[in-house]
Amino acid sequence: MVKALPITLAIMLVCLNYKSARAEEVHIEPSATASDVGTTNAAPGTVIIEGDRLQVYLNRKYKSVGSAAIHRANQDIYGDIIEYDALDEELHVVGNTRIEADDISLWGQELHLKLDDDTGEMKDTSFRIKGQALNSPDAKKSAIVSSEQGTIPEAEESLTSQNIEDGASYAPKLKKQRSASRGDAKTILFEGQGKKRLKDARYTTCAADSDDWYIKAKEIELNDYTKSVTATNVRVEFKGVPLLYSPWISFSLLNQRKSGFLSPTVGTTSGSGFEVLLPYYWNISPNLDATLAARSLSKRGVQMQGEMRYLGATYSGSDSIEYLPNDDLAQNDRYYANLKHQQSFGHGWSAGYRLEKVSDDQYFSDLSTRITTTSRVNLTQQGNIDYVGDVWRFNGLVQKFQTLDDESFLYERLPQLTLSADKDWGMVNTSLYSQWVNFDRNPNSPNTLDTVSGGILTTAVTGNRLTAYPSVSVPFARPYGYITPKFGVHHTSYRLNNESFTLDGVDGVAGNYESDSRTLPIFSLDSGLYFDRDMRVVKNHYTQTLEPRLYYAYIPNKDQDNLPVFDTAEADLNLGTLFLENQFVGNDRVNNANQLSLAVTTRIRDSKTGKQRLAATLGQRFYFTDQKVSIPGSSLRDSNNSDIIAGVTASLINYWNVDANWQYSTDRSTMVKSNIGARFNPEPGKVLNLNYSYTEDRLSQINVSGQWPLGGGWYSMGRWNYSLRENDPIEGLAGIEYDAGCWQARTVLQQVSTATADSNYAIFFQLELGGLASIGSNPMTLLKRSIPGYTSSGLMPDQYQQQSYE
């Protein structure tokens, strides 16, 4: 304990029973002298007493009456009467008592406090936390951050992302608060530096004139040092109705990770019925955490879930698993596992693996509402090793798949080795691409494909492929344009495993394929020019550019019908592929070419801001030779020119953004492809998206989505994705959201088609209480994915809030 502080007789004479129109003050310092009194540069540990009338007793007790205040370090205490014992460092405040600290204010009628150890109590107290609200307990699971590896990203299929809600996050963003949080307690006990214990306490983020919801607790412990909260016998009341109860909770004030139960989620789907998910977060160490959860499904049983994330200086990864024993509907055990790891060995070397597996083909369609999950038909199981240097790059890959639709079987790569390099030699750029792959078939895939005349069986071919493509280019660039000639040699050779075989006494072949090789020279010439001019529209000044581009490619023809097709497909014609040498994606085919691609682009930019307002491109390819190379099942081109490709993107000053792309066949005078999208987004909370997609003989879809305020704090939300070709909806969503300032409520109904089963229906309801507690099932990721530009009402800037709650 600090000893009694000496004070000079002069101070006593001045302060004793002295009254004045101005407030008087006394500085009490560890070793004060007459010259120190009244200094504005108070030493550390100084206690300053102010008031209308100051009294001093026996050089140790001080009493301030009327507008009394005592100041120490970053703490200010006010009241009608303040009594301070300098020897025992005891403080007694009576009437209109108020404590102001860095981030919290407390007020009541009476305060007892020992300044040396910050112990005491305050009766019938109210408090206000400035500039922040207590975070959701879900915020305990924020990303692990450590060393140069940065942050572990959320798993693509995280613990709850496949279940009740569409992409639940255990680390939600903080809600933007429009007022400080507040509360009250029968008693506040001060238990040392930065520690407070509240008895019979309430807490809310609502404004002083609104008591819509409270979190009530028998006892709340606040620790300013660790910025954490621990509460017992906690219940959440909304509009006077108890909603949740917990015997004990503990969470951080600063979005720090902390072990404990996360907010439960509830919901219902047509496939699984009513469901409740209760997760527990375990903060194992600064670079390791885990989440365990139980998910009760009324139609199926209880599913156990687990997820672990880890991060080190040279590695990172996450492992998650779900297990549903004896599904009541499917009558079997069901599981899903997703294991990922990435390791850096230094000097450019790294390695990793990604393994996914489900127990059955209908797992996602039965137990998920994510369209990105339910539409998956191939799960990756792979390992990789990589090297990245200044010149050389290497990738080794072993890859297999689990196929869920019994049709879309992909070739397995066991293994694939890729080596590439780029090196500049003055003006000359050299490049090398090489790859060796061993292709195999999934043993569960259909092996016998056909029976041809003569009783000969045909099966899927397997084998290995070696590709090497060295090239040299010499770019000539100037501010007004460029020209780049390039020459390379593309070589591919095959060694097949099953060119011929015998099955049950019947001869078989792997199609018409045989082990062979192909070597082709490739020449291309890429060139472009830049023109620009100033232009004026009304009172606005713009810069318009004109950018013509010519691309010539020559590749001689070579018969490739005897070569298999492992991973190659014909590339779609678009503004990107218009300037590629090879129109095939993959190394199994190299097209013959004597062709010229022509395109012209114009851009309009704001001269003041540099923002692009408009960009339009028109392009076409012209062929000087007939097509000779194709993949099995496709027809050869019979035209001397390609379809016309056009694209427009515009950012208009009236808040409209337009993106459109077209592919038009001049030979048949018909539209082959079109994709037209428009977005109107004048401010957060107001967005309308319109999109139409068309592909001849394959696709015709409309997609409409949006969010719009209805007034009085209400917002509507919706999406409709419909196939005009099949006359069937793909995904539908309708919802409504209400913002009351310190709480938000949203209800969303979703219908989604699945790739392996019938459509699934889900309903989401969420009540979000001031960023502190979230009750129900979280549809936030679903809304952000389905409605581009969607903004939660609780995160909108103040100027766009609907002030229905004021």
mmCIF file of C-alpha atoms in Angstrom, residues 45-324:
data_model
loop_
_atom_site.group_PDB
_atom_site.id
_atom_site.type_symbol
_atom_site.label_atom_id
_atom_site.label_comp_id
_atom_site.label_asym_id
_atom_site.label_seq_id
_atom_site.Cartn_x
_atom_site.Cartn_y
_atom_site.Cartn_z
ATOM 1 C CA GLY A 45 0.207 8.467 -9.575
ATOM 2 C CA THR A 46 -1.119 11.988 -8.931
ATOM 3 C CA VAL A 47 -4.637 12.278 -7.500
ATOM 4 C CA ILE A 48 -6.478 15.521 -8.286
ATOM 5 C CA ILE A 49 -9.546 16.532 -6.235
ATOM 6 C CA GLU A 50 -11.939 19.259 -7.414
ATOM 7 C CA GLY A 51 -15.149 20.748 -6.069
ATOM 8 C CA ASP A 52 -17.085 23.876 -5.153
ATOM 9 C CA ARG A 53 -15.875 23.509 -1.556
ATOM 10 C CA LEU A 54 -12.827 21.554 -0.427
ATOM 11 C CA GLN A 55 -12.057 20.518 3.144
ATOM 12 C CA VAL A 56 -8.877 18.954 4.542
ATOM 13 C CA TYR A 57 -8.689 17.075 7.860
ATOM 14 C CA LEU A 58 -5.421 16.221 9.626
ATOM 15 C CA ASN A 59 -3.441 16.302 6.415
ATOM 16 C CA ARG A 60 -4.922 12.969 5.272
ATOM 17 C CA LYS A 61 -8.673 13.255 4.712
ATOM 18 C CA TYR A 62 -10.184 15.382 1.981
ATOM 19 C CA LYS A 63 -13.805 16.231 1.348
ATOM 20 C CA SER A 64 -15.153 17.866 -1.781
ATOM 21 C CA VAL A 65 -18.740 19.148 -1.751
ATOM 22 C CA GLY A 66 -20.709 20.321 -4.799
ATOM 23 C CA SER A 67 -19.674 19.415 -8.375
ATOM 24 C CA ALA A 68 -17.080 17.168 -6.793
ATOM 25 C CA ALA A 69 -14.564 15.267 -8.932
ATOM 26 C CA ILE A 70 -11.459 13.194 -8.450
ATOM 27 C CA HIS A 71 -9.026 12.434 -11.263
ATOM 28 C CA ARG A 72 -6.392 9.755 -11.457
ATOM 29 C CA ALA A 73 -4.570 8.557 -14.569
ATOM 30 C CA ASN A 74 -7.263 7.650 -17.138
ATOM 31 C CA GLN A 75 -10.111 7.479 -14.604
ATOM 32 C CA ASP A 76 -12.450 10.306 -13.563
ATOM 33 C CA ILE A 77 -14.982 10.034 -10.722
ATOM 34 C CA TYR A 78 -17.797 12.555 -10.113
ATOM 35 C CA GLY A 79 -20.433 12.997 -7.427
ATOM 36 C CA ASP A 80 -22.216 15.438 -5.119
ATOM 37 C CA ILE A 81 -19.863 14.641 -2.213
ATOM 38 C CA ILE A 82 -16.470 12.946 -2.411
ATOM 39 C CA GLU A 83 -14.509 11.890 0.666
ATOM 40 C CA TYR A 84 -10.935 10.707 0.201
ATOM 41 C CA ASP A 85 -8.593 9.227 2.807
ATOM 42 C CA ALA A 86 -5.066 9.728 1.458
ATOM 43 C CA LEU A 87 -3.523 7.441 4.108
ATOM 44 C CA ASP A 88 -5.671 4.401 3.323
ATOM 45 C CA GLU A 89 -6.417 5.572 -0.221
ATOM 46 C CA GLU A 90 -10.117 4.983 0.360
ATOM 47 C CA LEU A 91 -12.760 6.848 -1.577
ATOM 48 C CA HIS A 92 -16.417 7.388 -0.710
ATOM 49 C CA VAL A 93 -18.745 9.115 -3.185
ATOM 50 C CA VAL A 94 -22.384 9.985 -2.432
ATOM 51 C CA GLY A 95 -25.063 11.325 -4.800
ATOM 52 C CA ASN A 96 -25.068 11.352 -8.616
ATOM 53 C CA THR A 97 -22.000 9.154 -8.682
ATOM 54 C CA ARG A 98 -20.323 8.679 -12.061
ATOM 55 C CA ILE A 99 -17.118 6.943 -13.184
ATOM 56 C CA GLU A 100 -15.590 7.719 -16.580
ATOM 57 C CA ALA A 101 -12.855 5.407 -17.899
ATOM 58 C CA ASP A 102 -11.382 4.851 -21.344
ATOM 59 C CA ASP A 103 -14.227 2.843 -22.796
ATOM 60 C CA ILE A 104 -16.877 2.578 -20.081
ATOM 61 C CA SER A 105 -19.059 4.904 -18.007
ATOM 62 C CA LEU A 106 -20.794 3.894 -14.767
ATOM 63 C CA TRP A 107 -23.202 5.881 -12.622
ATOM 64 C CA GLY A 108 -25.183 5.252 -9.458
ATOM 65 C CA GLN A 109 -25.902 6.784 -6.042
ATOM 66 C CA GLU A 110 -22.986 5.652 -3.900
ATOM 67 C CA LEU A 111 -19.451 4.357 -4.379
ATOM 68 C CA HIS A 112 -16.853 2.842 -2.044
ATOM 69 C CA LEU A 113 -13.442 2.337 -3.631
ATOM 70 C CA LYS A 114 -9.830 1.717 -2.545
ATOM 71 C CA LEU A 115 -7.617 3.410 -5.086
ATOM 72 C CA ASP A 116 -4.458 1.457 -4.293
ATOM 73 C CA ASP A 117 -5.882 -1.912 -5.409
ATOM 74 C CA ASP A 118 -9.101 -0.867 -7.196
ATOM 75 C CA THR A 119 -11.435 -2.773 -4.905
ATOM 76 C CA GLY A 120 -14.856 -1.638 -3.744
ATOM 77 C CA GLU A 121 -18.489 -1.571 -4.739
ATOM 78 C CA MET A 122 -21.157 0.592 -6.334
ATOM 79 C CA LYS A 123 -24.902 0.177 -5.697
ATOM 80 C CA ASP A 124 -27.828 0.435 -8.153
ATOM 81 C CA THR A 125 -25.533 1.076 -11.068
ATOM 82 C CA SER A 126 -26.058 1.770 -14.741
ATOM 83 C CA PHE A 127 -23.244 1.530 -17.282
ATOM 84 C CA ARG A 128 -22.480 2.397 -20.888
ATOM 85 C CA ILE A 129 -19.747 0.890 -23.081
ATOM 86 C CA LYS A 130 -18.547 3.517 -25.517
ATOM 87 C CA GLY A 131 -18.019 3.042 -29.228
ATOM 88 C CA GLN A 132 -18.374 -0.746 -29.296
ATOM 89 C CA ALA A 133 -20.708 -3.552 -28.459
ATOM 90 C CA LEU A 134 -19.915 -6.920 -27.004
ATOM 91 C CA ASN A 135 -19.258 -9.277 -29.856
ATOM 92 C CA SER A 136 -21.228 -12.335 -30.651
ATOM 93 C CA PRO A 137 -20.019 -15.470 -28.904
ATOM 94 C CA ASP A 138 -19.627 -16.805 -32.434
ATOM 95 C CA ALA A 139 -16.813 -14.304 -32.929
ATOM 96 C CA LYS A 140 -14.718 -16.470 -30.639
ATOM 97 C CA LYS A 141 -13.734 -18.443 -33.674
ATOM 98 C CA SER A 142 -11.895 -15.870 -35.747
ATOM 99 C CA ALA A 143 -9.190 -16.895 -38.186
ATOM 100 C CA ILE A 144 -5.867 -18.060 -36.797
ATOM 101 C CA VAL A 145 -3.142 -15.564 -37.641
ATOM 102 C CA SER A 146 0.533 -16.433 -37.278
ATOM 103 C CA SER A 147 3.855 -15.721 -38.950
ATOM 104 C CA GLU A 148 4.428 -15.224 -42.650
ATOM 105 C CA GLN A 149 1.780 -17.727 -43.699
ATOM 106 C CA GLY A 150 -0.965 -15.218 -42.861
ATOM 107 C CA THR A 151 -4.511 -16.393 -42.266
ATOM 108 C CA ILE A 152 -6.080 -19.779 -42.729
ATOM 109 C CA PRO A 153 -9.056 -19.239 -45.045
ATOM 110 C CA GLU A 154 -12.398 -20.659 -44.044
ATOM 111 C CA ALA A 155 -12.850 -24.186 -45.317
ATOM 112 C CA GLU A 156 -14.902 -24.301 -48.511
ATOM 113 C CA GLU A 157 -17.172 -26.831 -46.858
ATOM 114 C CA SER A 158 -16.858 -25.701 -43.249
ATOM 115 C CA LEU A 159 -18.549 -27.353 -40.346
ATOM 116 C CA THR A 160 -21.989 -25.884 -40.868
ATOM 117 C CA SER A 161 -21.713 -24.594 -44.413
ATOM 118 C CA GLN A 162 -23.379 -27.708 -45.821
ATOM 119 C CA ASN A 163 -26.157 -27.952 -43.306
ATOM 120 C CA ILE A 164 -28.916 -25.743 -41.925
ATOM 121 C CA GLU A 165 -27.652 -22.495 -43.354
ATOM 122 C CA ASP A 166 -25.923 -21.724 -46.614
ATOM 123 C CA GLY A 167 -22.368 -21.016 -45.580
ATOM 124 C CA ALA A 168 -22.558 -20.279 -41.863
ATOM 125 C CA SER A 169 -19.553 -18.435 -40.513
ATOM 126 C CA TYR A 170 -18.215 -18.928 -37.052
ATOM 127 C CA ALA A 171 -16.512 -15.535 -37.336
ATOM 128 C CA PRO A 172 -19.161 -12.994 -38.376
ATOM 129 C CA LYS A 173 -18.267 -9.418 -39.045
ATOM 130 C CA LEU A 174 -18.989 -6.890 -36.324
ATOM 131 C CA LYS A 175 -22.271 -5.089 -36.646
ATOM 132 C CA LYS A 176 -21.949 -1.355 -37.181
ATOM 133 C CA GLN A 177 -23.356 0.220 -34.018
ATOM 134 C CA ARG A 178 -25.401 3.400 -34.116
ATOM 135 C CA SER A 179 -25.329 3.883 -30.340
ATOM 136 C CA ALA A 180 -23.206 2.723 -27.421
ATOM 137 C CA SER A 181 -24.209 -0.420 -25.579
ATOM 138 C CA ARG A 182 -25.594 -0.050 -22.070
ATOM 139 C CA GLY A 183 -26.904 -1.925 -19.073
ATOM 140 C CA ASP A 184 -27.482 -1.881 -15.333
ATOM 141 C CA ALA A 185 -26.791 -3.949 -12.216
ATOM 142 C CA LYS A 186 -27.890 -4.035 -8.596
ATOM 143 C CA THR A 187 -24.261 -4.020 -7.515
ATOM 144 C CA ILE A 188 -20.907 -3.636 -9.202
ATOM 145 C CA LEU A 189 -17.953 -5.066 -7.298
ATOM 146 C CA PHE A 190 -14.505 -3.736 -8.205
ATOM 147 C CA GLU A 191 -12.066 -6.610 -7.737
ATOM 148 C CA GLY A 192 -8.732 -5.211 -8.791
ATOM 149 C CA GLN A 193 -7.139 -3.473 -11.723
ATOM 150 C CA GLY A 194 -9.500 -3.752 -14.695
ATOM 151 C CA LYS A 195 -11.816 -6.331 -13.086
ATOM 152 C CA LYS A 196 -15.486 -5.748 -12.345
ATOM 153 C CA ARG A 197 -18.220 -8.124 -11.211
ATOM 154 C CA LEU A 198 -21.851 -7.181 -11.888
ATOM 155 C CA LYS A 199 -24.634 -8.692 -9.778
ATOM 156 C CA ASP A 200 -28.175 -9.105 -11.216
ATOM 157 C CA ALA A 201 -27.104 -7.369 -14.422
ATOM 158 C CA ARG A 202 -28.723 -6.544 -17.757
ATOM 159 C CA TYR A 203 -27.071 -5.653 -21.066
ATOM 160 C CA THR A 204 -28.374 -4.325 -24.410
ATOM 161 C CA THR A 205 -27.230 -2.377 -27.446
ATOM 162 C CA CYS A 206 -30.576 -0.605 -27.784
ATOM 163 C CA ALA A 207 -30.803 3.151 -27.303
ATOM 164 C CA ALA A 208 -31.854 4.561 -23.939
ATOM 165 C CA ASP A 209 -35.477 4.941 -25.046
ATOM 166 C CA SER A 210 -35.741 1.351 -26.307
ATOM 167 C CA ASP A 211 -35.808 -1.818 -24.218
ATOM 168 C CA ASP A 212 -36.632 -4.295 -26.988
ATOM 169 C CA TRP A 213 -34.153 -6.897 -25.818
ATOM 170 C CA TYR A 214 -31.857 -7.606 -22.910
ATOM 171 C CA ILE A 215 -29.325 -10.186 -21.936
ATOM 172 C CA LYS A 216 -29.832 -10.796 -18.238
ATOM 173 C CA ALA A 217 -27.397 -12.584 -15.954
ATOM 174 C CA LYS A 218 -27.149 -13.390 -12.291
ATOM 175 C CA GLU A 219 -23.513 -12.370 -12.450
ATOM 176 C CA ILE A 220 -21.255 -10.857 -15.121
ATOM 177 C CA GLU A 221 -17.503 -10.545 -14.775
ATOM 178 C CA LEU A 222 -15.729 -7.938 -16.958
ATOM 179 C CA ASN A 223 -11.976 -8.097 -17.371
ATOM 180 C CA ASP A 224 -10.586 -4.931 -18.975
ATOM 181 C CA TYR A 225 -7.084 -6.427 -19.157
ATOM 182 C CA THR A 226 -8.057 -9.530 -21.160
ATOM 183 C CA LYS A 227 -11.082 -7.797 -22.718
ATOM 184 C CA SER A 228 -13.266 -10.773 -21.886
ATOM 185 C CA VAL A 229 -16.676 -11.393 -20.336
ATOM 186 C CA THR A 230 -17.852 -14.301 -18.196
ATOM 187 C CA ALA A 231 -21.502 -14.601 -17.158
ATOM 188 C CA THR A 232 -23.581 -17.133 -15.215
ATOM 189 C CA ASN A 233 -27.293 -17.970 -15.313
ATOM 190 C CA VAL A 234 -27.739 -16.067 -18.548
ATOM 191 C CA ARG A 235 -30.990 -15.619 -20.419
ATOM 192 C CA VAL A 236 -31.927 -13.604 -23.488
ATOM 193 C CA GLU A 237 -35.246 -11.750 -23.426
ATOM 194 C CA PHE A 238 -36.823 -10.250 -26.521
ATOM 195 C CA LYS A 239 -39.898 -8.067 -26.082
ATOM 196 C CA GLY A 240 -40.170 -9.501 -22.575
ATOM 197 C CA VAL A 241 -40.188 -13.107 -23.834
ATOM 198 C CA PRO A 242 -37.307 -15.401 -22.752
ATOM 199 C CA LEU A 243 -35.671 -16.939 -25.818
ATOM 200 C CA LEU A 244 -32.446 -18.579 -24.649
ATOM 201 C CA TYR A 245 -30.886 -19.730 -21.408
ATOM 202 C CA SER A 246 -27.320 -20.736 -20.581
ATOM 203 C CA PRO A 247 -25.871 -21.581 -17.160
ATOM 204 C CA TRP A 248 -22.511 -20.111 -18.199
ATOM 205 C CA ILE A 249 -20.999 -18.185 -21.108
ATOM 206 C CA SER A 250 -17.617 -16.601 -21.744
ATOM 207 C CA PHE A 251 -16.514 -14.518 -24.711
ATOM 208 C CA SER A 252 -14.159 -11.762 -25.842
ATOM 209 C CA LEU A 253 -14.851 -8.047 -26.194
ATOM 210 C CA LEU A 254 -12.334 -7.625 -29.023
ATOM 211 C CA ASN A 255 -13.245 -10.434 -31.429
ATOM 212 C CA GLN A 256 -10.534 -12.622 -29.940
ATOM 213 C CA ARG A 257 -10.776 -16.404 -30.067
ATOM 214 C CA LYS A 258 -12.017 -17.989 -26.853
ATOM 215 C CA SER A 259 -13.251 -21.466 -25.971
ATOM 216 C CA GLY A 260 -16.940 -21.902 -25.337
ATOM 217 C CA PHE A 261 -20.319 -22.739 -26.836
ATOM 218 C CA LEU A 262 -21.295 -20.869 -29.984
ATOM 219 C CA SER A 263 -24.807 -19.696 -30.716
ATOM 220 C CA PRO A 264 -27.054 -22.622 -31.684
ATOM 221 C CA THR A 265 -28.780 -22.569 -35.064
ATOM 222 C CA VAL A 266 -32.208 -23.931 -35.891
ATOM 223 C CA GLY A 267 -34.032 -24.444 -39.167
ATOM 224 C CA THR A 268 -35.985 -26.851 -41.299
ATOM 225 C CA THR A 269 -35.544 -28.529 -44.680
ATOM 226 C CA SER A 270 -37.777 -30.832 -46.674
ATOM 227 C CA GLY A 271 -35.094 -33.510 -46.757
ATOM 228 C CA SER A 272 -34.180 -33.623 -43.064
ATOM 229 C CA GLY A 273 -37.034 -31.935 -41.216
ATOM 230 C CA PHE A 274 -36.559 -29.680 -38.203
ATOM 231 C CA GLU A 275 -32.934 -29.409 -37.163
ATOM 232 C CA VAL A 276 -30.851 -27.856 -34.394
ATOM 233 C CA LEU A 277 -27.072 -27.399 -34.454
ATOM 234 C CA LEU A 278 -25.165 -26.814 -31.201
ATOM 235 C CA PRO A 279 -21.434 -26.089 -31.739
ATOM 236 C CA TYR A 280 -18.626 -25.833 -29.182
ATOM 237 C CA TYR A 281 -15.448 -23.923 -30.038
ATOM 238 C CA TRP A 282 -12.118 -25.018 -28.541
ATOM 239 C CA ASN A 283 -9.257 -22.505 -28.689
ATOM 240 C CA ILE A 284 -6.434 -24.996 -28.250
ATOM 241 C CA SER A 285 -3.474 -22.657 -28.893
ATOM 242 C CA PRO A 286 -2.701 -19.457 -30.817
ATOM 243 C CA ASN A 287 -2.227 -21.455 -34.024
ATOM 244 C CA LEU A 288 -4.627 -24.369 -33.429
ATOM 245 C CA ASP A 289 -8.378 -24.518 -32.836
ATOM 246 C CA ALA A 290 -11.269 -26.918 -33.242
ATOM 247 C CA THR A 291 -15.056 -26.896 -33.380
ATOM 248 C CA LEU A 292 -17.247 -29.772 -32.258
ATOM 249 C CA ALA A 293 -20.967 -29.847 -32.918
ATOM 250 C CA ALA A 294 -24.059 -31.982 -32.587
ATOM 251 C CA ARG A 295 -26.775 -31.612 -35.214
ATOM 252 C CA SER A 296 -30.184 -33.036 -34.461
ATOM 253 C CA LEU A 297 -32.327 -33.872 -37.529
ATOM 254 C CA SER A 298 -35.932 -34.773 -36.758
ATOM 255 C CA LYS A 299 -36.238 -37.107 -39.772
ATOM 256 C CA ARG A 300 -32.764 -38.647 -39.667
ATOM 257 C CA GLY A 301 -31.233 -38.666 -36.192
ATOM 258 C CA VAL A 302 -28.220 -36.979 -34.572
ATOM 259 C CA GLN A 303 -25.177 -36.096 -36.636
ATOM 260 C CA MET A 304 -21.773 -35.415 -35.050
ATOM 261 C CA GLN A 305 -19.448 -32.874 -36.641
ATOM 262 C CA GLY A 306 -15.864 -31.818 -36.048
ATOM 263 C CA GLU A 307 -13.463 -29.359 -37.603
ATOM 264 C CA MET A 308 -9.842 -28.536 -36.763
ATOM 265 C CA ARG A 309 -7.718 -25.706 -38.188
ATOM 266 C CA TYR A 310 -3.998 -25.178 -37.747
ATOM 267 C CA LEU A 311 -1.329 -22.772 -38.935
ATOM 268 C CA GLY A 312 2.433 -22.678 -38.507
ATOM 269 C CA ALA A 313 5.361 -20.771 -39.921
ATOM 270 C CA THR A 314 5.671 -23.263 -42.794
ATOM 271 C CA TYR A 315 2.323 -25.083 -42.912
ATOM 272 C CA SER A 316 -1.439 -24.648 -42.719
ATOM 273 C CA GLY A 317 -4.493 -26.830 -43.052
ATOM 274 C CA SER A 318 -7.938 -27.850 -41.885
ATOM 275 C CA ASP A 319 -9.663 -31.177 -41.256
ATOM 276 C CA SER A 320 -13.421 -31.640 -40.979
ATOM 277 C CA ILE A 321 -15.627 -34.691 -40.658
ATOM 278 C CA GLU A 322 -19.367 -35.368 -40.295
ATOM 279 C CA TYR A 323 -20.890 -38.649 -39.161
ATOM 280 C CA LEU A 324 -24.562 -39.620 -39.019
#
